[in-house]
Coordinates of C-alpha atoms and ligand atoms in Angstrom, one line a residue:
M1 CA -38.3 -10.1 1.3
R2 CA -35.6 -7.6 0.4
L3 CA -33.8 -8.1 -2.9
F4 CA -30.4 -7.2 -1.4
P5 CA -30.1 -8.9 2.0
K6 CA -28.0 -7.2 4.6
F7 CA -27.2 -4.3 2.4
A8 CA -26.8 -1.0 4.0
F9 CA -25.5 1.9 1.9
Q10 CA -22.3 3.3 3.4
D11 CA -19.6 5.8 2.5
R12 CA -17.4 3.1 1.2
H13 CA -20.1 2.2 -1.4
R14 CA -20.2 5.9 -2.4
H15 CA -16.4 5.6 -3.0
I16 CA -17.0 2.6 -5.3
I17 CA -19.7 4.5 -7.2
A18 CA -17.3 7.4 -7.5
L19 CA -14.7 5.0 -9.0
I20 CA -17.3 3.8 -11.4
K21 CA -18.3 7.3 -12.4
E22 CA -14.7 8.0 -13.4
N23 CA -15.3 5.7 -16.4
T24 CA -18.6 7.3 -17.5
S25 CA -17.8 7.5 -21.2
R26 CA -16.7 3.9 -21.5
L27 CA -19.7 2.9 -19.5
I28 CA -22.0 4.7 -21.9
F29 CA -20.3 2.9 -24.9
A30 CA -20.8 -0.4 -23.0
G31 CA -24.4 0.6 -22.4
I32 CA -25.0 1.2 -26.1
C33 CA -23.5 -2.1 -26.9
S34 CA -25.8 -3.7 -24.3
L35 CA -28.8 -2.2 -26.0
M36 CA -27.5 -3.5 -29.3
I37 CA -27.5 -7.0 -27.9
S38 CA -30.9 -6.8 -26.3
G39 CA -32.3 -5.1 -29.4
A40 CA -30.9 -7.9 -31.6
T41 CA -32.1 -10.6 -29.3
T42 CA -35.6 -9.2 -29.1
T43 CA -35.7 -8.8 -32.9
M44 CA -34.7 -12.4 -33.4
G45 CA -37.5 -13.6 -31.1
Y46 CA -40.0 -11.4 -32.9
L47 CA -38.9 -12.4 -36.4
L48 CA -39.8 -16.0 -35.9
K49 CA -43.5 -15.1 -36.3
P50 CA -43.2 -13.8 -39.9
V51 CA -40.6 -16.5 -40.7
I52 CA -43.0 -19.3 -39.8
D53 CA -46.3 -17.7 -40.9
K54 CA -45.0 -16.1 -44.1
I55 CA -42.5 -18.6 -45.3
F56 CA -43.7 -21.9 -44.0
V57 CA -47.4 -21.5 -43.7
N58 CA -48.2 -19.0 -46.5
K59 CA -45.3 -20.0 -48.7
D60 CA -44.5 -16.3 -49.4
A61 CA -41.5 -16.2 -51.8
Q62 CA -40.7 -12.5 -51.2
G63 CA -40.5 -13.1 -47.4
L64 CA -38.0 -15.9 -48.2
M65 CA -35.8 -13.3 -49.9
I66 CA -35.9 -10.6 -47.1
L67 CA -36.3 -12.4 -43.8
P68 CA -32.9 -14.2 -43.8
L69 CA -31.2 -10.9 -44.4
F70 CA -32.9 -9.5 -41.3
I71 CA -31.7 -12.5 -39.4
I72 CA -28.1 -12.0 -40.6
A73 CA -28.3 -8.3 -39.6
A74 CA -29.6 -9.2 -36.2
F75 CA -26.7 -11.7 -35.6
L76 CA -24.2 -9.2 -36.9
I77 CA -25.5 -6.5 -34.5
K78 CA -25.5 -8.9 -31.6
G79 CA -21.9 -10.0 -32.3
L80 CA -20.7 -6.4 -32.5
G81 CA -22.6 -5.5 -29.4
T82 CA -21.2 -8.5 -27.5
Y83 CA -17.6 -7.7 -28.5
G84 CA -18.0 -4.0 -27.6
Q85 CA -19.7 -4.7 -24.3
E86 CA -17.0 -7.1 -23.2
Y87 CA -14.2 -4.8 -24.3
F88 CA -15.6 -1.6 -22.6
M89 CA -16.8 -3.4 -19.5
N90 CA -13.5 -5.2 -18.9
Y91 CA -11.6 -2.0 -19.6
V92 CA -13.7 -0.3 -16.9
G93 CA -13.2 -3.3 -14.5
E94 CA -9.5 -3.4 -15.0
N95 CA -9.3 0.4 -14.6
I96 CA -11.2 0.2 -11.3
I97 CA -8.8 -2.6 -10.1
R98 CA -5.9 -0.4 -10.9
R99 CA -7.3 2.6 -9.0
L100 CA -8.2 0.4 -6.0
R101 CA -4.7 -1.1 -5.9
D102 CA -3.2 2.3 -6.1
Q103 CA -5.4 3.6 -3.4
L104 CA -4.6 0.6 -1.2
Y105 CA -0.9 0.9 -1.6
D106 CA -1.1 4.7 -1.2
R107 CA -2.9 4.2 2.1
I108 CA -0.9 1.3 3.4
Q109 CA 2.5 2.9 2.7
D110 CA 1.4 5.9 4.9
L111 CA 0.1 3.9 7.8
P112 CA 2.1 3.9 11.0
L113 CA 4.6 1.2 11.7
A114 CA 2.3 -0.1 14.4
F115 CA -0.1 -1.2 11.7
F116 CA 2.6 -3.4 10.0
Q117 CA 3.5 -4.9 13.3
K118 CA -0.1 -5.9 13.8
E119 CA -1.2 -7.0 10.4
R120 CA 0.5 -9.9 8.6
T121 CA 2.2 -9.1 5.4
G122 CA 0.6 -11.9 3.4
V123 CA -2.9 -10.8 4.5
L124 CA -2.2 -7.2 3.3
M125 CA -0.8 -8.5 0.0
S126 CA -4.0 -10.5 -0.5
R127 CA -6.0 -7.3 -0.2
I128 CA -4.1 -5.8 -3.1
T129 CA -3.9 -8.9 -5.3
N130 CA -7.1 -10.9 -4.7
D131 CA -9.9 -8.9 -3.2
V132 CA -9.9 -6.2 -5.9
N133 CA -10.6 -8.8 -8.6
I134 CA -13.8 -9.8 -7.0
L135 CA -14.9 -6.2 -6.9
K136 CA -14.2 -6.0 -10.7
S137 CA -16.6 -8.8 -11.5
M138 CA -19.2 -7.2 -9.3
V139 CA -18.9 -3.9 -11.2
S140 CA -19.0 -5.5 -14.6
S141 CA -22.0 -7.7 -13.9
A142 CA -23.8 -5.1 -11.9
V143 CA -23.4 -2.2 -14.3
T144 CA -23.7 -3.2 -18.0
G145 CA -24.7 -6.8 -17.3
A146 CA -27.7 -5.5 -15.6
L147 CA -28.4 -3.1 -18.4
R148 CA -28.0 -5.7 -21.1
D149 CA -30.1 -8.3 -19.3
G150 CA -32.7 -5.9 -18.0
S151 CA -33.3 -4.4 -21.4
S152 CA -33.4 -7.8 -23.0
I153 CA -36.0 -8.9 -20.5
I154 CA -38.1 -5.8 -21.2
G155 CA -37.8 -6.2 -25.0
L156 CA -38.7 -9.8 -24.9
A157 CA -41.5 -9.3 -22.5
V158 CA -43.0 -6.7 -24.8
V159 CA -42.8 -9.1 -27.7
V160 CA -44.3 -11.9 -25.6
L161 CA -47.2 -9.6 -24.5
Y162 CA -47.8 -8.4 -28.0
Q163 CA -47.9 -12.0 -29.4
N164 CA -50.3 -13.4 -26.9
W165 CA -51.0 -11.4 -23.7
R166 CA -53.2 -14.1 -22.1
M167 CA -50.4 -16.6 -22.3
A168 CA -47.8 -14.0 -21.3
I169 CA -49.5 -13.0 -18.1
I170 CA -49.8 -16.6 -16.9
A171 CA -46.1 -17.3 -17.8
F172 CA -45.0 -14.2 -15.9
I173 CA -46.6 -15.5 -12.8
V174 CA -44.7 -18.8 -13.0
F175 CA -41.2 -17.2 -13.7
P176 CA -40.8 -15.0 -10.7
L177 CA -41.4 -17.9 -8.4
A178 CA -37.9 -19.0 -9.4
F179 CA -36.4 -15.9 -7.8
L180 CA -37.5 -16.7 -4.3
P181 CA -35.0 -19.5 -3.5
V182 CA -32.3 -17.7 -5.4
I183 CA -32.4 -14.6 -3.1
E184 CA -31.8 -16.8 -0.1
L185 CA -28.9 -18.5 -1.9
G186 CA -27.4 -15.0 -2.6
R187 CA -27.3 -14.4 1.2
R188 CA -25.3 -17.6 1.7
V189 CA -23.0 -16.9 -1.2
R190 CA -21.8 -13.7 0.5
R191 CA -21.1 -15.5 3.7
V192 CA -19.2 -18.4 2.1
S193 CA -17.3 -16.0 -0.1
T194 CA -16.0 -13.9 2.8
G195 CA -14.8 -17.1 4.4
C196 CA -13.0 -18.2 1.2
Q197 CA -11.3 -14.9 0.8
Q198 CA -10.2 -14.8 4.4
A199 CA -8.8 -18.3 4.1
M200 CA -6.9 -17.2 1.0
A201 CA -5.4 -14.3 2.8
E202 CA -4.3 -16.6 5.6
L203 CA -2.7 -18.9 3.1
N204 CA -0.8 -16.0 1.5
A205 CA 0.5 -15.0 4.9
F206 CA 1.5 -18.5 5.6
L207 CA 3.4 -18.9 2.4
H208 CA 5.1 -15.6 2.9
E209 CA 6.3 -16.6 6.3
T210 CA 7.4 -20.1 5.6
F211 CA 9.3 -19.1 2.4
A212 CA 10.9 -16.0 3.8
G213 CA 11.8 -17.8 7.0
N214 CA 12.7 -21.1 5.2
K215 CA 16.1 -21.1 6.8
I216 CA 14.6 -21.5 10.2
V217 CA 12.1 -24.1 9.0
K218 CA 15.1 -26.2 7.7
A219 CA 17.3 -25.5 10.7
F220 CA 14.6 -26.9 13.1
G221 CA 13.7 -29.7 10.7
M222 CA 10.1 -28.5 10.6
E223 CA 9.5 -29.2 6.9
Q224 CA 7.0 -32.0 7.6
H225 CA 5.3 -29.8 10.2
E226 CA 4.9 -26.9 7.9
K227 CA 3.8 -29.2 5.1
K228 CA 1.1 -30.6 7.3
R229 CA 0.0 -27.1 8.4
F230 CA -0.2 -26.1 4.7
F231 CA -2.2 -29.2 3.8
T232 CA -4.7 -28.5 6.6
Q233 CA -5.2 -25.0 5.3
T234 CA -5.7 -26.1 1.7
Q235 CA -8.1 -28.8 3.0
S236 CA -10.2 -26.2 4.7
I237 CA -10.1 -24.0 1.6
L238 CA -11.3 -26.9 -0.4
K239 CA -14.2 -27.4 2.0
L240 CA -15.1 -23.7 1.9
E241 CA -14.8 -23.5 -1.9
I242 CA -17.0 -26.6 -2.3
K243 CA -19.6 -25.0 -0.1
G244 CA -19.5 -22.0 -2.3
V245 CA -19.8 -24.2 -5.4
I246 CA -22.8 -26.0 -4.0
V247 CA -24.6 -22.7 -3.1
R248 CA -23.7 -21.1 -6.4
S249 CA -24.6 -24.1 -8.6
L250 CA -27.9 -24.7 -6.9
S251 CA -29.2 -21.4 -8.4
N252 CA -29.0 -22.7 -12.0
P253 CA -30.9 -26.0 -11.7
I254 CA -33.6 -24.3 -9.5
M255 CA -34.0 -21.6 -12.1
E256 CA -34.0 -24.1 -14.9
F257 CA -36.6 -26.3 -13.4
F258 CA -39.0 -23.3 -13.0
A259 CA -38.2 -22.2 -16.5
G260 CA -39.0 -25.8 -17.6
L261 CA -42.4 -25.5 -15.9
G262 CA -43.0 -22.3 -17.7
I263 CA -42.1 -23.8 -21.1
A264 CA -44.2 -26.9 -20.5
F265 CA -47.1 -24.7 -19.7
V266 CA -46.6 -22.5 -22.8
I267 CA -46.5 -25.6 -25.0
W268 CA -49.6 -27.0 -23.5
Y269 CA -51.7 -23.8 -23.5
G270 CA -50.3 -22.4 -26.8
G271 CA -50.6 -25.8 -28.6
W272 CA -54.2 -25.9 -27.6
E273 CA -54.9 -22.3 -28.9
V274 CA -53.2 -23.2 -32.2
I275 CA -55.3 -26.3 -32.5
K276 CA -58.4 -24.3 -31.9
G277 CA -57.2 -21.7 -34.5
K278 CA -57.1 -18.8 -32.1
T279 CA -53.3 -18.3 -32.7
T280 CA -51.1 -18.8 -35.7
P281 CA -48.2 -21.3 -35.5
G282 CA -45.8 -18.4 -36.1
T283 CA -47.1 -16.5 -33.1
F284 CA -46.8 -19.6 -31.0
I285 CA -43.2 -20.4 -32.0
S286 CA -42.1 -16.8 -31.6
F287 CA -43.8 -16.7 -28.2
L288 CA -42.1 -19.9 -27.2
A289 CA -38.7 -18.7 -28.5
C290 CA -39.0 -15.5 -26.6
V291 CA -39.8 -17.3 -23.4
I292 CA -36.7 -19.5 -23.9
L293 CA -34.6 -16.4 -24.8
L294 CA -35.9 -14.8 -21.6
Y295 CA -34.3 -17.6 -19.6
D296 CA -30.6 -16.6 -19.9
P297 CA -31.0 -12.9 -19.0
I298 CA -33.3 -13.8 -16.0
R299 CA -30.8 -16.4 -14.8
R300 CA -27.9 -13.9 -15.1
L301 CA -29.9 -11.1 -13.4
S302 CA -30.7 -13.5 -10.5
Q303 CA -27.0 -14.2 -10.1
L304 CA -26.3 -10.5 -10.1
N305 CA -27.3 -10.6 -6.5
N306 CA -24.7 -13.3 -5.8
S307 CA -21.9 -11.3 -7.4
I308 CA -23.0 -8.1 -5.7
Q309 CA -22.9 -9.9 -2.4
Q310 CA -19.4 -11.3 -3.1
G311 CA -18.3 -7.9 -4.3
L312 CA -19.6 -6.1 -1.2
A313 CA -17.8 -8.6 1.0
A314 CA -14.6 -7.9 -0.8
A315 CA -15.3 -4.2 -0.8
D316 CA -15.6 -4.3 3.0
R317 CA -12.2 -5.9 3.4
V318 CA -10.6 -3.5 0.9
Y319 CA -12.1 -0.4 2.5
D320 CA -11.3 -1.6 6.0
V321 CA -7.7 -1.0 4.9
I322 CA -8.3 2.1 2.9
E323 CA -10.3 3.8 5.7
A324 CA -7.8 2.8 8.4
R325 CA -6.7 6.1 9.8
S326 CA -3.1 6.9 10.8
D327 CA -2.9 8.3 14.3
I328 CA 0.5 9.9 13.5
H329 CA -0.2 13.1 11.6
D330 CA 1.5 16.2 10.3
P331 CA 0.6 19.3 12.4
P332 CA -1.7 21.9 10.8
N333 CA 0.9 24.6 11.0
P334 CA 4.3 22.9 10.8
H335 CA 7.3 24.5 12.3
P336 CA 10.1 24.8 9.7
M337 CA 13.0 22.4 10.3
R338 CA 16.4 24.0 10.4
S339 CA 19.1 22.1 8.6
G340 CA 22.4 21.5 10.2
S341 CA 23.2 19.7 13.5
H342 CA 20.6 19.3 16.2
T343 CA 20.1 18.9 19.9
V344 CA 17.6 16.2 20.9
R345 CA 15.9 16.3 24.3
F346 CA 13.5 13.8 25.9
E347 CA 11.3 15.4 28.5
D348 CA 9.5 13.1 31.0
V349 CA 8.8 10.8 28.1
E350 CA 6.3 8.0 28.7
F351 CA 5.3 5.4 26.2
S352 CA 3.1 2.3 26.1
Y353 CA 2.1 -0.2 23.4
G354 CA -1.7 -0.2 24.0
E355 CA -2.1 -1.1 27.7
K356 CA 1.5 -2.2 28.1
P357 CA 3.7 0.6 29.6
V358 CA 7.2 0.4 28.3
L359 CA 8.9 3.8 29.0
N360 CA 8.6 5.8 32.1
G361 CA 9.9 9.2 33.0
V362 CA 12.8 9.3 30.5
N363 CA 14.8 12.5 30.5
L364 CA 17.7 12.9 28.2
T365 CA 19.6 15.5 26.3
V366 CA 22.0 14.8 23.4
H367 CA 23.7 17.9 22.2
D368 CA 24.7 18.4 18.5
G369 CA 27.6 16.2 17.5
Q370 CA 27.5 14.1 20.7
I371 CA 27.2 10.4 20.9
L372 CA 24.7 8.9 23.4
A373 CA 25.0 5.2 24.1
L374 CA 22.0 3.2 25.4
V375 CA 22.8 -0.1 27.1
G376 CA 20.9 -2.6 29.1
M377 CA 19.4 -6.0 29.0
S378 CA 17.2 -6.7 26.0
G379 CA 13.5 -5.9 26.6
G380 CA 14.5 -2.8 28.6
G381 CA 13.0 -0.4 26.0
K382 CA 16.0 0.9 24.1
T383 CA 14.6 0.2 20.6
T384 CA 11.3 1.7 21.7
L385 CA 13.0 4.8 22.9
V386 CA 14.9 5.5 19.7
N387 CA 11.8 4.6 17.6
L388 CA 10.1 7.7 19.1
I389 CA 12.5 10.1 17.5
P390 CA 11.4 9.6 13.9
R391 CA 7.8 9.3 15.2
F392 CA 7.4 5.6 14.3
F393 CA 5.3 5.8 17.4
D394 CA 4.2 8.9 19.3
V395 CA 5.0 9.4 22.9
T396 CA 2.0 8.8 25.3
G397 CA 3.3 11.2 27.8
G398 CA 5.9 14.0 28.0
R399 CA 7.6 15.2 24.8
I400 CA 10.6 15.0 22.6
L401 CA 12.2 18.2 21.4
I402 CA 14.6 18.9 18.6
D403 CA 16.3 22.3 19.1
E404 CA 13.6 23.1 21.7
T405 CA 10.7 22.4 19.3
D406 CA 8.3 19.5 20.0
I407 CA 8.9 16.9 17.2
R408 CA 5.1 16.7 16.7
D409 CA 5.3 20.4 15.4
F410 CA 7.5 19.5 12.4
K411 CA 6.3 18.0 9.2
I412 CA 6.9 14.2 9.5
A413 CA 8.8 14.2 6.2
D414 CA 11.0 17.1 7.4
L415 CA 11.7 15.4 10.7
R416 CA 12.6 12.1 9.0
R417 CA 14.9 13.8 6.5
E418 CA 17.1 14.8 9.4
I419 CA 17.5 11.2 10.7
A420 CA 19.4 8.3 9.4
I421 CA 18.9 4.8 10.8
V422 CA 20.9 1.6 10.8
T423 CA 19.0 -1.3 12.3
Q424 CA 20.0 -4.7 13.6
D425 CA 18.5 -6.6 10.7
P426 CA 20.0 -5.2 7.6
I427 CA 17.1 -4.7 5.2
L428 CA 18.0 -4.3 1.5
F429 CA 15.6 -4.2 -1.5
N430 CA 15.8 -6.3 -4.6
E431 CA 17.5 -3.6 -6.7
T432 CA 21.1 -3.1 -7.7
V433 CA 23.7 -2.4 -5.1
R434 CA 23.9 1.1 -6.5
D435 CA 20.2 1.7 -6.1
N436 CA 20.2 0.3 -2.5
I437 CA 22.9 2.7 -1.5
A438 CA 21.2 5.6 -3.4
Y439 CA 18.0 4.9 -1.4
G440 CA 19.7 7.3 1.1
N441 CA 19.7 10.0 -1.5
L442 CA 18.2 9.6 -4.9
N443 CA 20.1 12.7 -6.2
A444 CA 23.5 11.3 -5.4
D445 CA 25.8 10.7 -8.3
D446 CA 28.1 7.8 -8.8
A447 CA 31.1 9.5 -7.1
D448 CA 29.0 10.1 -4.0
I449 CA 27.8 6.5 -4.0
I450 CA 31.3 5.1 -4.3
A451 CA 32.6 7.5 -1.6
A452 CA 29.8 6.3 0.8
A453 CA 30.6 2.7 0.0
Q454 CA 34.3 3.4 0.6
A455 CA 33.6 5.0 4.0
A456 CA 31.4 2.1 4.9
Y457 CA 34.2 -0.3 3.9
A458 CA 31.9 -1.9 1.3
H459 CA 33.6 -0.7 -1.9
D460 CA 36.1 -3.6 -2.1
F461 CA 33.6 -6.4 -1.7
I462 CA 31.1 -4.7 -4.0
L463 CA 33.8 -4.8 -6.8
R464 CA 34.1 -8.5 -6.3
F465 CA 30.4 -9.0 -7.2
P466 CA 29.7 -10.3 -10.7
K467 CA 28.5 -6.9 -11.9
G468 CA 30.0 -4.7 -9.2
Y469 CA 27.6 -1.9 -8.3
D470 CA 25.1 -3.1 -10.9
T471 CA 24.6 -6.4 -9.3
V472 CA 21.0 -7.0 -8.2
I473 CA 20.8 -8.0 -4.6
G474 CA 18.5 -10.9 -5.5
E475 CA 21.1 -12.3 -7.9
L476 CA 23.4 -12.8 -5.0
G477 CA 20.7 -15.0 -3.4
G478 CA 21.6 -15.4 0.2
R479 CA 25.4 -15.0 -0.5
L480 CA 25.8 -11.7 1.2
S481 CA 27.2 -12.1 4.7
G482 CA 25.6 -10.3 7.7
G483 CA 28.6 -7.9 7.8
E484 CA 28.4 -7.1 4.1
K485 CA 24.7 -6.4 4.3
Q486 CA 25.3 -4.3 7.4
R487 CA 28.0 -2.3 5.6
L488 CA 25.7 -1.7 2.6
C489 CA 23.1 -0.3 5.1
I490 CA 25.8 1.9 6.6
A491 CA 26.7 3.2 3.2
R492 CA 23.1 4.0 2.6
A493 CA 22.9 5.9 5.9
L494 CA 26.1 7.7 5.1
L495 CA 24.8 8.8 1.8
K496 CA 21.7 10.2 3.4
N497 CA 24.1 12.4 5.4
A498 CA 21.5 13.3 8.0
P499 CA 22.6 15.2 11.2
I500 CA 20.8 12.8 13.6
L501 CA 21.9 9.2 13.5
I502 CA 20.3 6.1 15.1
L503 CA 22.3 2.9 15.4
D504 CA 20.2 0.1 16.8
E505 CA 22.5 -2.8 17.5
A506 CA 24.0 -2.3 14.1
T507 CA 26.9 -4.6 14.9
S508 CA 25.4 -7.2 17.3
S509 CA 25.0 -9.9 14.7
L510 CA 28.5 -9.8 13.4
D511 CA 31.6 -11.8 14.0
T512 CA 34.6 -10.0 15.5
E513 CA 36.5 -9.7 12.2
A514 CA 33.5 -8.2 10.4
E515 CA 32.7 -6.1 13.5
A516 CA 36.1 -4.4 13.4
L517 CA 35.4 -3.2 9.8
V518 CA 31.8 -2.3 10.6
Q519 CA 33.0 -0.5 13.7
K520 CA 35.4 1.6 11.6
A521 CA 32.6 2.3 9.1
L522 CA 30.4 3.4 12.0
E523 CA 33.0 5.7 13.3
N524 CA 33.0 7.4 9.9
L525 CA 29.3 7.6 10.1
M526 CA 29.0 9.1 13.6
R527 CA 31.6 11.8 13.1
G528 CA 29.9 15.2 13.7
R529 CA 26.4 13.8 14.1
T530 CA 24.0 13.7 17.0
T531 CA 24.1 10.0 17.5
F532 CA 22.0 7.5 19.5
V533 CA 23.8 4.2 19.6
I534 CA 22.4 1.0 21.1
A535 CA 25.0 -1.7 21.5
H536 CA 25.4 -5.0 23.1
R537 CA 29.1 -4.9 23.2
L538 CA 30.3 -2.4 25.7
S539 CA 33.6 -2.0 23.9
T540 CA 31.5 -0.2 21.2
V541 CA 30.1 2.3 23.6
A542 CA 33.2 3.1 25.7
K543 CA 33.9 6.0 23.3
A544 CA 30.5 7.6 23.7
D545 CA 30.2 11.0 25.3
H546 CA 27.4 9.8 27.6
I547 CA 26.1 6.4 28.4
V548 CA 22.6 5.7 29.8
V549 CA 21.6 2.3 31.2
V550 CA 18.0 1.5 30.5
V551 CA 16.3 -1.1 32.7
G552 CA 12.5 -1.8 32.7
G553 CA 11.8 1.4 30.7
R554 CA 13.7 3.7 33.0
I555 CA 17.1 5.3 33.0
V556 CA 18.7 3.7 36.1
E557 CA 22.3 5.1 35.6
Q558 CA 24.1 7.5 33.4
G559 CA 27.5 8.9 33.0
T560 CA 30.8 8.1 31.2
H561 CA 32.3 4.7 30.9
D562 CA 34.7 5.3 33.8
S563 CA 32.2 7.1 36.1
L564 CA 29.7 4.3 35.5
L565 CA 32.3 1.6 36.3
A566 CA 33.1 3.4 39.5
L567 CA 29.4 3.4 40.5
K568 CA 29.6 -0.5 40.7
G569 CA 26.0 -0.7 39.7
E570 CA 24.1 -2.0 36.7
Y571 CA 26.7 -0.9 34.2
A572 CA 29.5 -2.5 36.2
K573 CA 27.5 -5.7 36.3
L574 CA 27.0 -5.7 32.5
H575 CA 30.6 -5.0 32.0
E576 CA 31.7 -7.8 34.4
M577 CA 29.4 -10.3 32.6
Q578 CA 30.9 -9.4 29.2
F579 CA 34.4 -9.4 30.5
A580 CA 34.0 -12.8 32.1
A581 CA 32.4 -14.1 28.9
H582 CA 35.1 -12.7 26.8
N583 CA 38.1 -13.9 28.8
G584 CA 36.6 -17.1 29.9
R585 CA 35.3 -18.5 26.7
A586 CA 37.3 -21.7 27.0
E587 CA 36.3 -22.3 30.5
T588 CA 32.6 -21.5 30.0
A589 CA 32.3 -24.5 27.8
E590 CA 33.2 -26.7 30.7
I591 CA 31.0 -25.3 33.3
P592 CA 28.1 -27.7 33.7
N593 CA 24.8 -26.3 32.4
Ligands
ADP1 N1 5.2 -3.5 18.8 C1 5.2 -3.8 20.1 N2 4.0 -4.1 20.7 C2 4.0 -4.4 22.0 N3 5.0 -4.6 22.8 C3 6.2 -4.3 22.2 C4 6.4 -4.0 20.9 N4 7.7 -3.8 20.6 C5 8.3 -4.0 21.8 N5 7.5 -4.3 22.7 C6 7.8 -4.7 24.1 O1 8.4 -3.5 24.7 C7 9.4 -3.8 25.6 C8 10.7 -3.1 25.1 O2 11.1 -3.6 23.9 P1 12.3 -3.0 23.1 O3 12.2 -1.5 23.1 O4 12.4 -3.7 21.8 O5 13.6 -3.4 24.1 P2 15.1 -3.4 23.8 O6 15.4 -2.8 22.5 O7 15.7 -2.7 25.0 O8 15.5 -4.9 23.7 C9 9.6 -5.3 25.5 O9 8.9 -5.9 26.6 C10 8.9 -5.7 24.2 O10 8.3 -7.0 24.4
MG2 MG1 16.2 -3.6 20.7

């Protein structure tokens, strides 16, 4: 039987060992403390022999003076050692947690957008918050716990052998029997523990979704439904945890029972030897005490396997993320990015999400300072098309060129520095209004920030906030309107002052009044930039230099507003639909279904 079931040494374990090695000096201190504990424990076991034989049997007055002092010293050393071991070991554990968290965040932040669209936020969060803790307990019990308990066992075993080797050998045959069932239990602990951690990650993801999306939960009256779903999840976590409790807590009674067998044997056999005068009562008591003292370290060592199994399961989940490789890389010899305005060209661009083809044979040129509008029914691939420019995804065929250089030949950071984006859902962070705008350029001073806010028509409403530019977005709760958020996002993009601008339905969720303001803000933003604008409302795109109609991942028509209308094709159809909707709003309500 193998001591560590299903354990195969992998690169990721080497990484953990490297993390442990970073703390060598503290580990050495913890090791010294461990040896103090085991030394003191062994000494106490050994001292019982002279205590009984000298003081109680021989009535030796000198021994009565000295031996209690030894006992005090042993306890003092054990206490100091215990404190030191706990302190250093936990320091190392917490330090490893911190390093792992940093590594995880560092990796996750650099993973491509596709990863975040695939993985659920709550599950990722759970990797950083929960799983690393389990690794910590593995490290602390595996490293110095093993040293403390291992050396205690050796020390006590030596004393036991020295006191009465015949009895010792028989006791040592009984004790190891206790290990056999415990090893099998360790295997199960690992399985159950993986299940528990996965369930916790699911729960995290669920909480995140239903709290963040609480408005929808309420709007659809789904509170009861979500509560029931939550209760089902906690119920299955309860079941899993209890399974874990059963497996884990079986170890102790099994061990204890075997220990009891050993002790009973020692009393029977040792008592018989004392009665026959072969052994002194001191030797017998000291022997018995050592056997009892052996119980705890052996029990803990047997659980070492459990905590290593749990830790390895957590390590696998953590390293699955740490080792996830981004398929969007910097080139080995990046091409320098010229600053100033740029021409963007799509050349036979194809793109598919996995097996699903989305873009096909897209050819486009947008010269510097021009505005290109993308229109078409939703699902046509407009967002996908603009997402290729900052390399959120890489083309699967053809290429995209900026000033005649393939964008994959630039450093990603250089490329993205040249691009500002305003998306449909205005994403702001829980910082001050000032910091949110300054996200576009951390070096901007207050005058720049205010100028950007003014150009975005945001300055006036910002001043009405309780603390003006110093108001934290979270303090406003949900009080910011869609248009206000949108204008803050525009201010942020304005401050970035990048020559390429992407507006992905930046106005589609606004009412007409807000839209007029945002529209003016956008016009400020677009001036002099190479702009890609995706818009639902054709009124917004009429001013564009060039309009392309995207249907089913292809460009089906292109031209100016007037030339496209004259074509009487897809664009004219879209225009007619909007025109009818706009002018006939009153009638529409009366048309059945
Ligand atoms: N991350 C994704 N994974 C798989 N399919 C996607 C993903 N994002 C978008 N799609 C699909 O690609 C197609 C084009 O989507 P999109 O570019 O968002 O269209 P549009 O912006 O024109 O509405 C749609 O069929 C959509 O379902
Ligand atoms: Mg879209």
